[in-house]
Coordinates of C-alpha atoms in Angstrom, one line a residue:
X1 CA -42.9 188.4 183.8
X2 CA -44.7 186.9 180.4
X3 CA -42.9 184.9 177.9
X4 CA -41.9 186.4 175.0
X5 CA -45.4 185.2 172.9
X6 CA -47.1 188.2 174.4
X7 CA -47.3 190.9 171.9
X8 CA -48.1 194.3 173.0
X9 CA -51.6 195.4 173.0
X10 CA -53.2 198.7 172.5
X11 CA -51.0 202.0 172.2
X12 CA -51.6 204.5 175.5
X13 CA -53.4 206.9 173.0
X14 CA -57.1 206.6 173.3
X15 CA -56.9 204.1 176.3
X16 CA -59.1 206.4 178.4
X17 CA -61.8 205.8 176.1
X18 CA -61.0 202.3 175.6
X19 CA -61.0 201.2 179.2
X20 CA -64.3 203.3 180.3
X21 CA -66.7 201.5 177.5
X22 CA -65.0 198.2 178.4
X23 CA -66.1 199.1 182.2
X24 CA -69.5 200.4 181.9
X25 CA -70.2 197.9 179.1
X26 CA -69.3 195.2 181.2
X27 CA -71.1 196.1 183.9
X28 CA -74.0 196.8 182.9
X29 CA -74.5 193.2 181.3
X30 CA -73.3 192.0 185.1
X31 CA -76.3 192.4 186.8
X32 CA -76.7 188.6 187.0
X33 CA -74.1 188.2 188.5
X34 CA -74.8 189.4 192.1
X35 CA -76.2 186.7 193.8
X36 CA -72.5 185.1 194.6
X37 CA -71.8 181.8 195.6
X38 CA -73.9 179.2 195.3
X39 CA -74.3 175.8 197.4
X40 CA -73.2 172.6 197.0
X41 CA -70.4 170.5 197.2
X42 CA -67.1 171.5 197.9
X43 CA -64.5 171.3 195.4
X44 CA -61.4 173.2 195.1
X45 CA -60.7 175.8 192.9
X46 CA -58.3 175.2 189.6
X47 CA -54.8 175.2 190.4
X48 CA -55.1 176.2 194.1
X49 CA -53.4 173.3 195.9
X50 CA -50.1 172.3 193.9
X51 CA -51.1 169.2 192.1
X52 CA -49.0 167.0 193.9
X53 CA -51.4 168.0 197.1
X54 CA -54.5 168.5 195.3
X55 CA -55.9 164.8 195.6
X56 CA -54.9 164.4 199.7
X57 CA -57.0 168.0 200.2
X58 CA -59.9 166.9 197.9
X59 CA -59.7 163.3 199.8
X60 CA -59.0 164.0 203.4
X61 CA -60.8 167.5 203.9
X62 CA -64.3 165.5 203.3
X63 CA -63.3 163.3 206.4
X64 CA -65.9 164.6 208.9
X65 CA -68.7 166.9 208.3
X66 CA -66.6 169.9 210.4
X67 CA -64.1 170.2 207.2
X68 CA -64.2 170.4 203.9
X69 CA -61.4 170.6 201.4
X70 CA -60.9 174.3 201.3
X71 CA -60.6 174.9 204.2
X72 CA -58.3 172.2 204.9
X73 CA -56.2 173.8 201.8
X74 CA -56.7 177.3 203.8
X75 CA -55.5 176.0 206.7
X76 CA -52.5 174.2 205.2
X77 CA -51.6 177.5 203.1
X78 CA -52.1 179.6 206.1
X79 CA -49.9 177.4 208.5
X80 CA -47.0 176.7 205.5
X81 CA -47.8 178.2 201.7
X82 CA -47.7 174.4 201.3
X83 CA -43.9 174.5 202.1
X84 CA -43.4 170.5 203.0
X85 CA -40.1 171.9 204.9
X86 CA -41.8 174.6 206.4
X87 CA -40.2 175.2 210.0
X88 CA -41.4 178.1 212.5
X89 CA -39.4 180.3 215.2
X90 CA -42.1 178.4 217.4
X91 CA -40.5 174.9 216.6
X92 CA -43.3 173.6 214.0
X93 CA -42.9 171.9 211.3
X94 CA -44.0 171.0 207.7
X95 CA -47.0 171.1 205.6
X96 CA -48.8 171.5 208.2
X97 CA -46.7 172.8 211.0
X98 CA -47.0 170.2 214.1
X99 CA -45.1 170.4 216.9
X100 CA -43.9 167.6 218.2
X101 CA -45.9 166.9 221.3
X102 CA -48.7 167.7 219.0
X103 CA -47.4 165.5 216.4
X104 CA -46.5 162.1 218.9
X105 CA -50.1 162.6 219.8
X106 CA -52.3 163.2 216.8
X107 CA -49.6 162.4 214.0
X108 CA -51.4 159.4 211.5
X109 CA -49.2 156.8 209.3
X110 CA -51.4 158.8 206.0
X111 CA -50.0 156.8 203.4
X112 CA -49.6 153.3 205.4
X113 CA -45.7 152.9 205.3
X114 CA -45.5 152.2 208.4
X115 CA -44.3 155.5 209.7
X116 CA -45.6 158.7 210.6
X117 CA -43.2 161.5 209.1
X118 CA -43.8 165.0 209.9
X119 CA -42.0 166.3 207.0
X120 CA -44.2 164.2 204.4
X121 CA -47.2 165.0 203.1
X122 CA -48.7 162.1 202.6
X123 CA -48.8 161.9 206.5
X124 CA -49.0 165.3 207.5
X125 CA -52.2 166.6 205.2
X126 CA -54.3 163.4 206.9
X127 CA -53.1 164.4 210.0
X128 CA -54.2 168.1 209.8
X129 CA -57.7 166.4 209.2
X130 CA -57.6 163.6 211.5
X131 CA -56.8 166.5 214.1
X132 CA -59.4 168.6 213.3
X133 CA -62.0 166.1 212.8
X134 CA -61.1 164.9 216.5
X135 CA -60.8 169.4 217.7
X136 CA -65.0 169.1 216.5
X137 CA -65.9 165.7 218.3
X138 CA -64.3 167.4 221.5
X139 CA -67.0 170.2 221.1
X140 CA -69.8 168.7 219.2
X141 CA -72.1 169.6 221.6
X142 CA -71.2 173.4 221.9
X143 CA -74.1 175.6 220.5
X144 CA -72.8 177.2 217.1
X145 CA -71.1 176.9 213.6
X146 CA -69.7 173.1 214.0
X147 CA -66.4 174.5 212.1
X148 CA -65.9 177.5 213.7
X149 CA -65.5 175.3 217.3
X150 CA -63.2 173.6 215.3
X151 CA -60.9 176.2 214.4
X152 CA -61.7 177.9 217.8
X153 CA -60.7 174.6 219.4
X154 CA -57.6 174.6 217.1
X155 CA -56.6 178.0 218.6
X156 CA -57.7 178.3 221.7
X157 CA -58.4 174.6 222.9
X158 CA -61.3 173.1 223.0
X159 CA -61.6 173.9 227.1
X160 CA -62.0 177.5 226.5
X161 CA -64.7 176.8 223.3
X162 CA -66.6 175.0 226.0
X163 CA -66.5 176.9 228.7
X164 CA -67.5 180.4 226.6
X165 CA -70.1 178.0 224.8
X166 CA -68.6 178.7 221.5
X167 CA -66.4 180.7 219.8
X168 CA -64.0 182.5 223.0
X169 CA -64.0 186.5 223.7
X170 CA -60.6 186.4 222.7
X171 CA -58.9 189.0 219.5
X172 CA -56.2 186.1 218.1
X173 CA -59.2 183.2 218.4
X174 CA -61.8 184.9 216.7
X175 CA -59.0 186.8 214.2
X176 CA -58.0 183.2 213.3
X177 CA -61.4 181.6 212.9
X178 CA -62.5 184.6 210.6
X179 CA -59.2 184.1 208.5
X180 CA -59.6 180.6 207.3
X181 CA -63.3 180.6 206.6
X182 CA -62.8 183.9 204.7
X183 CA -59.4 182.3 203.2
X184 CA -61.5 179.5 202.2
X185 CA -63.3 180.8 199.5
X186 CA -60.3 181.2 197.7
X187 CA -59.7 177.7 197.5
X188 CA -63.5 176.6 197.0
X189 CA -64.9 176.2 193.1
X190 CA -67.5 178.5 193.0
X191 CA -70.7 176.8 192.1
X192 CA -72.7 180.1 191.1
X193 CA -71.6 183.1 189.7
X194 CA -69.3 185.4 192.0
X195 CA -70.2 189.1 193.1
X196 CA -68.9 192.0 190.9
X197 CA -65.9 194.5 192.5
X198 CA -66.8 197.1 194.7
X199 CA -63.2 198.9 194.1
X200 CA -62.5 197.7 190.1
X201 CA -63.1 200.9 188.5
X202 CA -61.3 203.0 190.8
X203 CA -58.6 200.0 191.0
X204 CA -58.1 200.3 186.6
X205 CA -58.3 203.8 186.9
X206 CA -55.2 203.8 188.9
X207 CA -53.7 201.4 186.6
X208 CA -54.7 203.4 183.2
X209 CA -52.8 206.1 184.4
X210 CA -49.2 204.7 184.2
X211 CA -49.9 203.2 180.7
X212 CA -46.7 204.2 179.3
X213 CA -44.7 203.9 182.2
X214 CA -41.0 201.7 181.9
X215 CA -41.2 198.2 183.8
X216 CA -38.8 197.7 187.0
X217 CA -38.1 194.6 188.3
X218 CA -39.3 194.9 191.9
X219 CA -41.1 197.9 191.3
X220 CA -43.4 199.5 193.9
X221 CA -43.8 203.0 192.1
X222 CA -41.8 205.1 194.7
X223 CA -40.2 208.0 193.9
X224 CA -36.8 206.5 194.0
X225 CA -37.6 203.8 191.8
X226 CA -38.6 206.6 188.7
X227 CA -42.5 205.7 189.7
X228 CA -41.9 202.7 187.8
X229 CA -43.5 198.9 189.0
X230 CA -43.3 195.3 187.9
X231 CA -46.4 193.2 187.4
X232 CA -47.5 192.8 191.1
X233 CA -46.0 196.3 192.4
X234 CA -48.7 197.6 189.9
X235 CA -51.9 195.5 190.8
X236 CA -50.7 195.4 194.5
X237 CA -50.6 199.8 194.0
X238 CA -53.7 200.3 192.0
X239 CA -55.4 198.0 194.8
X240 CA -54.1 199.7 197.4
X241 CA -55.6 203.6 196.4
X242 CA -59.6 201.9 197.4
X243 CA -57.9 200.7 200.8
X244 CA -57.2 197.0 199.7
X245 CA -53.7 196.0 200.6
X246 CA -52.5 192.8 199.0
X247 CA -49.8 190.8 198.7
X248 CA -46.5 191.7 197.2
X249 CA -46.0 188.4 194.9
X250 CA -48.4 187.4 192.5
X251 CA -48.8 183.7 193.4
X252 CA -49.8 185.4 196.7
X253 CA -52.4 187.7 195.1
X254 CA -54.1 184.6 193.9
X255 CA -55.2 183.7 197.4
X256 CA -57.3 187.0 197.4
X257 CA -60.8 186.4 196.7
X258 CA -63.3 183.8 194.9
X259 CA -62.1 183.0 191.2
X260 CA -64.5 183.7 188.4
X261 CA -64.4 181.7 185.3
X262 CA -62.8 183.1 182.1
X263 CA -66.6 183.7 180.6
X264 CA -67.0 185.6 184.1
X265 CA -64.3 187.9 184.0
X266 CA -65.1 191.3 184.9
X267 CA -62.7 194.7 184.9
X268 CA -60.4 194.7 187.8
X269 CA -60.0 190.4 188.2
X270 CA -57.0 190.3 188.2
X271 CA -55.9 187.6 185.9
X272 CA -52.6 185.5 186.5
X273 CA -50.2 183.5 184.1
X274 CA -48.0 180.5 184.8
X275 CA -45.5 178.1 183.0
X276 CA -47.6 175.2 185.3
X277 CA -51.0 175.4 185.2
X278 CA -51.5 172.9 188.2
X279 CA -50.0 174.9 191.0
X280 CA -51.0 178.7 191.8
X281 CA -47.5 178.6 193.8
X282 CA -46.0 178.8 190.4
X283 CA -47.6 181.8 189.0
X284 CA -45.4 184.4 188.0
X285 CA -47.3 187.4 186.1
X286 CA -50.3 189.3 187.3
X287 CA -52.7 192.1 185.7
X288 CA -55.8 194.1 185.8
X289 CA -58.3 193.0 183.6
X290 CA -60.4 195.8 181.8
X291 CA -62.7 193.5 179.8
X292 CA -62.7 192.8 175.9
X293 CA -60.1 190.0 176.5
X294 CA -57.9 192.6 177.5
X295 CA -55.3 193.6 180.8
X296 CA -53.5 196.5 182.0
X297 CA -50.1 194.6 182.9
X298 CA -46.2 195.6 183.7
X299 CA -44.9 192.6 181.7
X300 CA -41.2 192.4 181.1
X301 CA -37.8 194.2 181.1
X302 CA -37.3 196.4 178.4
X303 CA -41.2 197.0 178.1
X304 CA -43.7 199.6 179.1
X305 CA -47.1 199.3 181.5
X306 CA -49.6 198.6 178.5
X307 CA -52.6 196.6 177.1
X308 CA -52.0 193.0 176.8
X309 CA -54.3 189.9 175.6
X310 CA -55.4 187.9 178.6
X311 CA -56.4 184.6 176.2
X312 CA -52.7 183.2 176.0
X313 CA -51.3 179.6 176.5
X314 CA -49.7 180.9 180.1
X315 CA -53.4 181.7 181.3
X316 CA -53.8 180.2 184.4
X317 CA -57.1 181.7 186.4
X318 CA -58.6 185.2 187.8
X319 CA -59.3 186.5 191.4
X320 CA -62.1 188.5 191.8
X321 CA -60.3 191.0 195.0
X322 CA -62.5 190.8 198.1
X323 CA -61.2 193.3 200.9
X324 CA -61.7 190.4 203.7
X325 CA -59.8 188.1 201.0
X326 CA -56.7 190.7 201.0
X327 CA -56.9 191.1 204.6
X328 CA -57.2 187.3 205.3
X329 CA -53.8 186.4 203.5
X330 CA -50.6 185.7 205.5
X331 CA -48.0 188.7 205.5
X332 CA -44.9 186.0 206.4
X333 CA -44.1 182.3 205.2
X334 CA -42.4 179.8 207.6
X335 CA -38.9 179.7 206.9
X336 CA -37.5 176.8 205.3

């Protein structure tokens, strides 16, 4: 939902028009803007780890060459949505969801108070390193992708990595290794410009035809619900039509793809809006952006699916959708 300094933007009558110049216009002044991400050191992306995380990621996930921080930050939002009291059916727990044998044997006193506490960050994100810094010493000597023996190793253990000579032959080890390097992209700070949308235009197209429509709070746009959405029922909808199922919460939608900078956007980022601008688990409004500084957006109670300005004091980032990003993101959280 957006605060109440949101005004709304352009009237339905005429969007049609509106939304196709701001979409061919855009991108046809994109064409530099294919050759994706570039290389170099990895940071992590605005917002992406809750600020009271962000400096353990940034510190511990450069602790052997096998890691890096984004992927350390996928891993720990895959394992918890960096829920410190994260606990699983399967009897893990925390941040980074140890069991306890695991823990007794690969747990690490982080933050030098003389304890190792599975519940605290400060120990728990150095021991999600520590552990898979030691997962790639096991199988340094494997032929292959360094980190993908990790994660493989993290899975499956690093026996079977070494007996298959790599990544094993098996659907949840290689579904789980493709999930956090493609997750971690989402965390990374791209150093280059990122690759237009595939699916935008289709994905606005969707979008520009329930201009008009009332806002519902939980809205998916079923028949019983009047056809009417709320922010992320709308962007998770208009996603869905060019075979890109996302999340149902926005904060969740964030975790969907590479994130352009504000000079970058293109139409169909969808851009996201938060009250704290250090911790993408805080978002709480979603749209489509069609370009011009402009959104499609379901924004409050009481309002209509409309145009709305993107360049407000709530602005917190954009996610250009990648299909593997979608696919890559967590359908459950731990319970707490």
């Amino acid at each position: 939902m957006r605060k109440a300094w949101i005004v709304a933007g352009s009237a339905a009558a005429g969007g049609t028009a509106f939304v196709t110049l701001l979409v061919v216009g855009t991108y046809m002044a994109a064409g530099s803007l294919v050759n994706g991400v570039g290389q170099g050191a990895v940071g992590l992306a605005k917002g992406s780890v809750p600020t009271a995380y962000q400096p353990l990621v940034q510190k511990w996930g450069n602790l052997c060459p096998a890691i890096n921080p984004a992927l350390l930050a996928a891993q720990l939002y895959q394992e918890s949505g960096f829920n410190p009291k994260a606990k699983s059916p399967a009897k893990a727990y925390g941040i980074a969801q140890f069991i306890l044998g695991t823990w007794a044997a690969h747990g690490v006193d982080g933050d030098g108070d003389g304890d190792k506490d599975i519940w605290d960050p400060n120990d728990a994100i150095p021991s999600a390193a520590s552990y898979d810094c030691k997962l790639a010493s096991y199988v340094k000597d494997v032929p292959g992708d360094a980190t993908k023996n990790m994660l493989a190793s993290y899975n499956a253990g690093a026996y079977a990595v070494i007996k298959y000579k790599g990544v094993p032959p098996y659907r949840e080890t290689q579904n789980y290794v493709k999930t956090i390097t493609t997750l971690q992209k989402s965390f990374a700070r791209p150093v280059g410009r990122v690759d237009p949308s595939r699916q935008a235009a289709t994905a606005i197209a969707y979008a520009q035809k329930k201009l008009g429509t009332p806002y519902l709070w939980g809205g998916n746009g079923t028949a019983d619900q009047g056809g009417r959405f709320d922010c992320s029922g709308l962007t998770k909808a208009a996603y869905e039509t060019v075979g890109v199922r996302l999340p149902r919460v926005a904060n969740d939608q964030y975790n969907a793809g590479p994130h352009p900078k504000r000079s970058e956007l293109l139409p169909g980022d969808l851009v996201f809006f938060s009250d704290d601008l250090g911790n993408s688990r805080a978002i709480r409004h979603v749209g489509i952006y069609v370009g011009g500084g402009y959104m499609i957006d379901a924004p409050r109670p009481g309002a209509v699916i409309r145009f709305d300005p993107v360049d407000t004091p709530d602005y917190f980032g954009a996610t250009r959708v990648t299909e593997d990003g979608a696919r890559a993101l967590p359908t459950a959280s731990p319970e707490v």
